[in-house]
Coordinates of N, CA and C in Angstrom, one line a residue:
M15 N -77.4 224.5 -8.8 CA -78.2 224.9 -7.6 C -79.2 225.9 -8.0
S16 N -80.5 225.7 -7.6 CA -81.5 226.6 -7.9 C -81.4 227.9 -7.1
D17 N -82.0 229.0 -7.6 CA -81.9 230.2 -6.9 C -82.5 230.1 -5.5
S18 N -83.6 229.3 -5.3 CA -84.2 229.2 -4.0 C -83.3 228.4 -3.0
S19 N -82.6 227.3 -3.5 CA -81.7 226.6 -2.7 C -80.5 227.4 -2.4
K20 N -80.1 228.3 -3.3 CA -79.0 229.2 -3.0 C -79.3 230.1 -1.9
V21 N -80.5 230.6 -1.8 CA -80.9 231.5 -0.7 C -80.7 230.7 0.7
L22 N -81.1 229.5 0.7 CA -81.0 228.7 1.9 C -79.5 228.4 2.2
T23 N -78.7 228.1 1.2 CA -77.3 227.9 1.3 C -76.6 229.1 1.9
N24 N -76.9 230.3 1.4 CA -76.3 231.5 1.8 C -76.7 231.8 3.3
A25 N -77.9 231.5 3.6 CA -78.3 231.8 5.0 C -77.6 230.8 6.0
L26 N -77.4 229.5 5.5 CA -76.7 228.6 6.4 C -75.2 229.0 6.5
I27 N -74.6 229.5 5.5 CA -73.2 229.9 5.6 C -73.2 231.1 6.6
G28 N -74.1 232.0 6.6 CA -74.1 233.0 7.6 C -74.4 232.5 9.0
L29 N -75.3 231.6 9.2 CA -75.5 231.0 10.5 C -74.2 230.3 11.0
G30 N -73.6 229.5 10.1 CA -72.3 228.8 10.5 C -71.3 229.8 11.0
G31 N -71.2 230.9 10.2 CA -70.2 232.0 10.6 C -70.6 232.6 11.9
T32 N -71.8 232.9 12.2 CA -72.3 233.5 13.4 C -72.0 232.6 14.6
I33 N -72.4 231.3 14.5 CA -72.1 230.3 15.6 C -70.6 230.2 15.8
T34 N -69.9 230.1 14.7 CA -68.4 230.0 14.8 C -67.8 231.3 15.6
N35 N -68.4 232.4 15.2 CA -67.9 233.6 16.0 C -68.2 233.5 17.5
A36 N -69.4 233.0 17.8 CA -69.8 232.8 19.2 C -68.8 231.8 19.9
M37 N -68.5 230.7 19.2 CA -67.6 229.7 19.7 C -66.2 230.3 19.9
N38 N -65.7 231.1 18.9 CA -64.4 231.7 19.0 C -64.3 232.7 20.2
D39 N -65.4 233.4 20.4 CA -65.5 234.4 21.5 C -65.5 233.8 22.8
D40 N -66.1 232.6 22.9 CA -66.2 231.9 24.2 C -65.9 230.5 24.0
P41 N -64.7 230.1 24.2 CA -64.3 228.7 23.9 C -65.1 227.6 24.7
E42 N -65.7 228.0 25.8 CA -66.5 227.1 26.6 C -68.0 227.0 26.0
F43 N -68.3 227.8 25.1 CA -69.7 227.8 24.5 C -69.8 226.6 23.6
V44 N -70.8 225.8 23.9 CA -71.1 224.6 23.1 C -72.6 224.8 22.8
P45 N -72.9 225.0 21.5 CA -74.4 225.2 21.2 C -75.1 223.9 21.5
C46 N -76.3 224.1 22.0 CA -77.2 222.9 22.3 C -77.6 222.2 21.1
G47 N -78.4 221.1 21.3 CA -78.8 220.3 20.1 C -79.8 221.0 19.2
R48 N -80.5 222.0 19.6 CA -81.5 222.6 18.7 C -80.8 223.3 17.5
P49 N -79.7 224.1 17.7 CA -79.1 224.6 16.5 C -78.5 223.5 15.6
A50 N -78.0 222.4 16.2 CA -77.5 221.3 15.3 C -78.6 220.7 14.5
G51 N -79.7 220.5 15.1 CA -80.8 219.9 14.4 C -81.3 220.8 13.2
I52 N -81.3 222.1 13.5 CA -81.7 223.1 12.5 C -80.7 223.1 11.4
V53 N -79.4 223.2 11.7 CA -78.4 223.3 10.7 C -78.3 222.0 9.9
M54 N -78.3 220.8 10.5 CA -78.2 219.6 9.8 C -79.4 219.3 9.0
G55 N -80.6 219.6 9.5 CA -81.8 219.4 8.8 C -81.9 220.2 7.6
N56 N -81.4 221.5 7.7 CA -81.5 222.4 6.5 C -80.4 222.1 5.5
V57 N -79.2 221.6 6.0 CA -78.2 221.1 5.1 C -78.7 219.9 4.3
A58 N -79.4 219.0 5.0 CA -79.9 217.8 4.3 C -81.0 218.3 3.2
A59 N -81.7 219.3 3.6 CA -82.8 219.8 2.7 C -82.2 220.3 1.3
L60 N -80.9 220.8 1.4 CA -80.3 221.2 0.1 C -80.2 220.1 -0.9
G61 N -80.2 218.9 -0.4 CA -80.1 217.7 -1.3 C -81.5 217.2 -1.8
Q62 N -82.6 217.9 -1.4 CA -83.9 217.5 -1.7 C -84.5 218.4 -2.7
N63 N -85.6 217.9 -3.3 CA -86.3 218.6 -4.3 C -87.5 219.3 -3.7
L64 N -87.2 220.5 -3.1 CA -88.2 221.2 -2.4 C -88.7 222.4 -3.2
S65 N -89.9 222.9 -2.9 CA -90.5 224.0 -3.6 C -89.7 225.3 -3.2
D66 N -89.9 226.3 -4.0 CA -89.3 227.6 -3.7 C -89.8 228.1 -2.4
G67 N -91.1 227.9 -2.1 CA -91.6 228.3 -0.8 C -91.0 227.6 0.4
E68 N -90.8 226.3 0.2 CA -90.2 225.5 1.3 C -88.7 226.0 1.5
F69 N -88.0 226.2 0.5 CA -86.6 226.7 0.7 C -86.7 228.1 1.3
A70 N -87.6 229.0 0.9 CA -87.7 230.3 1.5 C -88.0 230.2 3.0
A71 N -89.0 229.3 3.4 CA -89.3 229.2 4.8 C -88.2 228.7 5.6
R72 N -87.4 227.8 5.1 CA -86.2 227.3 5.8 C -85.2 228.3 5.9
A73 N -85.0 229.1 4.9 CA -84.0 230.2 4.9 C -84.4 231.2 6.0
Q74 N -85.7 231.5 6.1 CA -86.2 232.4 7.1 C -85.9 231.9 8.5
Q75 N -86.1 230.6 8.7 CA -85.8 229.9 10.0 C -84.4 230.1 10.4
V76 N -83.5 229.8 9.4 CA -82.1 229.9 9.6 C -81.6 231.3 9.9
T77 N -82.2 232.3 9.2 CA -81.8 233.7 9.4 C -82.3 234.1 10.8
A78 N -83.4 233.7 11.3 CA -83.9 234.0 12.6 C -83.0 233.4 13.7
L79 N -82.5 232.2 13.5 CA -81.6 231.6 14.4 C -80.2 232.4 14.4
M80 N -79.8 232.8 13.2 CA -78.6 233.5 13.1 C -78.7 234.8 14.0
E81 N -79.8 235.5 13.9 CA -80.0 236.7 14.6 C -80.1 236.4 16.1
H82 N -80.7 235.3 16.5 CA -80.9 234.9 17.9 C -79.5 234.7 18.5
V83 N -78.7 233.9 17.8 CA -77.3 233.6 18.3 C -76.5 234.9 18.5
G84 N -76.6 235.8 17.6 CA -75.9 237.1 17.7 C -76.4 237.9 18.9
D85 N -77.7 237.9 19.1 CA -78.3 238.7 20.2 C -78.0 238.0 21.5
H86 N -78.2 236.7 21.6 CA -78.2 236.0 22.8 C -76.7 235.8 23.3
H87 N -75.8 235.6 22.4 CA -74.4 235.4 22.8 C -73.5 236.5 22.5
G88 N -74.0 237.6 22.0 CA -73.2 238.8 21.8 C -72.2 238.6 20.7
A89 N -72.4 237.6 19.8 CA -71.5 237.3 18.7 C -71.8 238.2 17.5
Q90 N -70.7 238.5 16.8 CA -70.9 239.2 15.5 C -71.7 238.4 14.6
V91 N -72.8 238.9 14.0 CA -73.6 238.2 13.1 C -72.9 238.2 11.7
A92 N -72.7 237.1 11.2 CA -71.9 237.0 9.9 C -72.7 237.5 8.8
G93 N -74.0 237.4 8.8 CA -74.9 237.9 7.7 C -75.0 236.8 6.7
T94 N -75.9 237.0 5.8 CA -76.2 236.1 4.7 C -75.0 236.2 3.7
Y95 N -74.5 235.1 3.3 CA -73.3 235.0 2.4 C -73.8 235.6 1.0
E96 N -73.0 236.3 0.3 CA -73.3 236.9 -1.0 C -72.3 236.5 -2.1
G97 N -71.4 235.6 -1.8 CA -70.4 235.3 -2.8 C -70.8 234.0 -3.6
E98 N -69.9 233.6 -4.4 CA -70.1 232.4 -5.2 C -69.3 231.3 -4.6
L99 N -69.8 230.1 -4.9 CA -69.1 228.9 -4.4 C -68.1 228.3 -5.5
T100 N -66.8 228.2 -5.1 CA -65.8 227.7 -6.0 C -66.0 226.1 -6.0
Q101 N -65.2 225.5 -6.8 CA -65.3 224.0 -6.9 C -65.0 223.4 -5.5
V102 N -64.0 223.9 -4.8 CA -63.7 223.3 -3.5 C -64.8 223.6 -2.5
K103 N -65.4 224.8 -2.6 CA -66.5 225.1 -1.7 C -67.7 224.2 -1.9
T104 N -68.0 224.0 -3.2 CA -69.1 223.1 -3.6 C -68.8 221.7 -3.1
S105 N -67.6 221.2 -3.2 CA -67.2 219.9 -2.7 C -67.5 219.8 -1.2
L106 N -67.1 220.8 -0.5 CA -67.3 220.8 1.0 C -68.8 220.8 1.3
L107 N -69.6 221.6 0.6 CA -71.0 221.6 0.8 C -71.7 220.3 0.5
D108 N -71.3 219.7 -0.7 CA -71.8 218.4 -1.0 C -71.4 217.3 0.0
S109 N -70.3 217.4 0.6 CA -69.8 216.5 1.6 C -70.7 216.6 2.9
L110 N -71.0 217.9 3.2 CA -71.8 218.1 4.4 C -73.2 217.5 4.1
I111 N -73.8 217.7 2.9 CA -75.1 217.1 2.6 C -75.0 215.6 2.8
E112 N -74.0 215.0 2.3 CA -73.9 213.5 2.4 C -73.7 213.1 3.9
L113 N -73.0 213.9 4.7 CA -72.7 213.6 6.1 C -74.0 213.6 6.9
T114 N -75.0 214.4 6.5 CA -76.3 214.4 7.2 C -77.0 213.0 7.2
D115 N -76.6 212.2 6.2 CA -77.2 210.8 6.2 C -76.8 210.1 7.5
L116 N -75.6 210.4 8.0 CA -75.1 209.8 9.3 C -75.5 210.6 10.5
T117 N -75.5 211.9 10.4 CA -75.7 212.8 11.6 C -77.2 212.9 12.0
L118 N -78.1 213.0 11.0 CA -79.5 213.2 11.4 C -80.0 212.0 12.2
P119 N -79.7 210.7 11.9 CA -80.1 209.6 12.8 C -79.5 209.7 14.2
M120 N -78.3 210.2 14.2 CA -77.6 210.4 15.5 C -78.4 211.4 16.4
L121 N -78.8 212.5 15.8 CA -79.5 213.5 16.5 C -80.9 213.0 16.9
E122 N -81.5 212.3 16.0 CA -82.9 211.7 16.3 C -82.8 210.7 17.5
A123 N -81.7 210.0 17.6 CA -81.5 209.0 18.7 C -81.1 209.7 20.0
G124 N -80.9 211.0 19.9 CA -80.6 211.8 21.2 C -79.1 211.9 21.5
A125 N -78.3 211.4 20.5 CA -76.8 211.5 20.8 C -76.4 213.0 20.5
F126 N -75.5 213.4 21.4 CA -75.0 214.8 21.3 C -73.5 214.7 21.2
A127 N -73.0 215.2 20.0 CA -71.6 215.1 19.7 C -71.1 216.6 19.4
P128 N -70.6 217.3 20.4 CA -70.2 218.7 20.2 C -69.2 218.8 19.1
E129 N -68.3 217.9 19.0 CA -67.2 218.0 18.0 C -67.8 217.9 16.6
V130 N -68.8 217.1 16.4 CA -69.5 216.9 15.1 C -70.3 218.2 14.8
N131 N -71.0 218.7 15.8 CA -71.8 219.9 15.6 C -70.9 221.0 15.2
A132 N -69.8 221.2 15.9 CA -68.8 222.3 15.7 C -68.2 222.1 14.3
F133 N -68.0 220.9 13.8 CA -67.5 220.7 12.5 C -68.5 221.2 11.4
F134 N -69.7 221.0 11.6 CA -70.7 221.6 10.7 C -70.7 223.1 10.7
Y135 N -70.7 223.7 11.9 CA -70.7 225.2 12.0 C -69.4 225.7 11.4
R136 N -68.3 225.2 11.7 CA -67.0 225.7 11.1 C -66.9 225.4 9.6
S137 N -67.5 224.3 9.2 CA -67.4 224.1 7.7 C -68.3 225.1 7.0
L138 N -69.5 225.4 7.5 CA -70.3 226.4 6.9 C -69.6 227.7 6.9
A139 N -69.0 228.1 8.0 CA -68.3 229.3 8.0 C -67.1 229.3 7.0
A140 N -66.5 228.2 6.8 CA -65.4 228.1 5.9 C -65.8 228.4 4.5
L141 N -67.1 228.2 4.2 CA -67.6 228.4 2.8 C -67.6 229.9 2.5
A142 N -67.5 230.8 3.5 CA -67.4 232.2 3.3 C -66.0 232.7 3.2
A143 N -65.1 231.8 3.6 CA -63.6 232.1 3.6 C -63.0 231.7 2.3
D144 N -61.7 231.4 2.3 CA -61.0 231.0 1.1 C -61.0 229.5 0.9
D145 N -60.5 229.0 -0.3 CA -60.5 227.6 -0.5 C -59.7 226.8 0.5
A146 N -58.6 227.4 1.0 CA -57.7 226.8 1.9 C -58.5 226.4 3.2
A147 N -59.4 227.3 3.6 CA -60.2 227.0 4.8 C -61.2 225.8 4.5
C148 N -61.7 225.7 3.3 CA -62.6 224.6 3.0 C -61.8 223.3 2.9
E149 N -60.6 223.4 2.3 CA -59.7 222.2 2.2 C -59.3 221.7 3.6
A150 N -59.1 222.6 4.5 CA -58.8 222.1 5.9 C -60.0 221.4 6.5
Q151 N -61.2 221.8 6.2 CA -62.4 221.1 6.7 C -62.6 219.8 6.0
L152 N -62.3 219.8 4.7 CA -62.4 218.5 4.0 C -61.5 217.5 4.5
A153 N -60.3 217.9 4.9 CA -59.3 217.0 5.5 C -59.7 216.3 6.7
Q154 N -60.7 216.9 7.5 CA -61.2 216.4 8.7 C -62.4 215.5 8.5
L155 N -62.9 215.4 7.3 CA -64.2 214.8 7.0 C -64.2 213.3 7.4
D156 N -63.2 212.6 7.0 CA -63.2 211.1 7.3 C -63.2 210.8 8.8
A157 N -62.4 211.6 9.5 CA -62.4 211.4 11.0 C -63.7 211.8 11.6
I158 N -64.4 212.8 11.1 CA -65.7 213.2 11.7 C -66.7 212.1 11.3
A159 N -66.7 211.6 10.1 CA -67.6 210.5 9.7 C -67.4 209.3 10.6
A160 N -66.1 208.9 10.8 CA -65.8 207.8 11.7 C -66.3 208.0 13.1
Q161 N -66.2 209.2 13.6 CA -66.7 209.5 14.9 C -68.2 209.3 15.0
V162 N -68.9 209.8 14.0 CA -70.4 209.7 14.0 C -70.8 208.2 14.0
K163 N -70.1 207.4 13.2 CA -70.4 206.0 13.1 C -70.1 205.3 14.4
S164 N -69.2 205.8 15.2 CA -68.9 205.1 16.5 C -69.9 205.5 17.6
L165 N -70.8 206.4 17.4 CA -71.7 206.8 18.4 C -72.9 205.8 18.5

């Protein structure tokens, strides 16, 4: 992973944590489609060959959304992740990148799947937690992919 893509990855982990905090604080809170599009689009970008400037611009967009969610929903802002990704965490991140092949067309078609969106947010948040949290998200991956395919 390049340094510039790592900056975007770390911002996405922070955004996932912040949205997860908001969802945990208010179980009825379901983020609208805009955050899902930003999250999934930027997760997909991690699998692309972008310039350092493009990664930096995307990281800035993600950080701004993280701050917005914290301010607008009173959620604790998780902040940009500063740790390293273990093998299990890298596996989860790679799986999320692959899953965007299914989810981005879903979003573009106007389908709204709160459970799928929440899976992305909680998976990104899990990357800041321990390997067990990532393994729990990986265990749900096939069911989430099947749900997306059924939409």
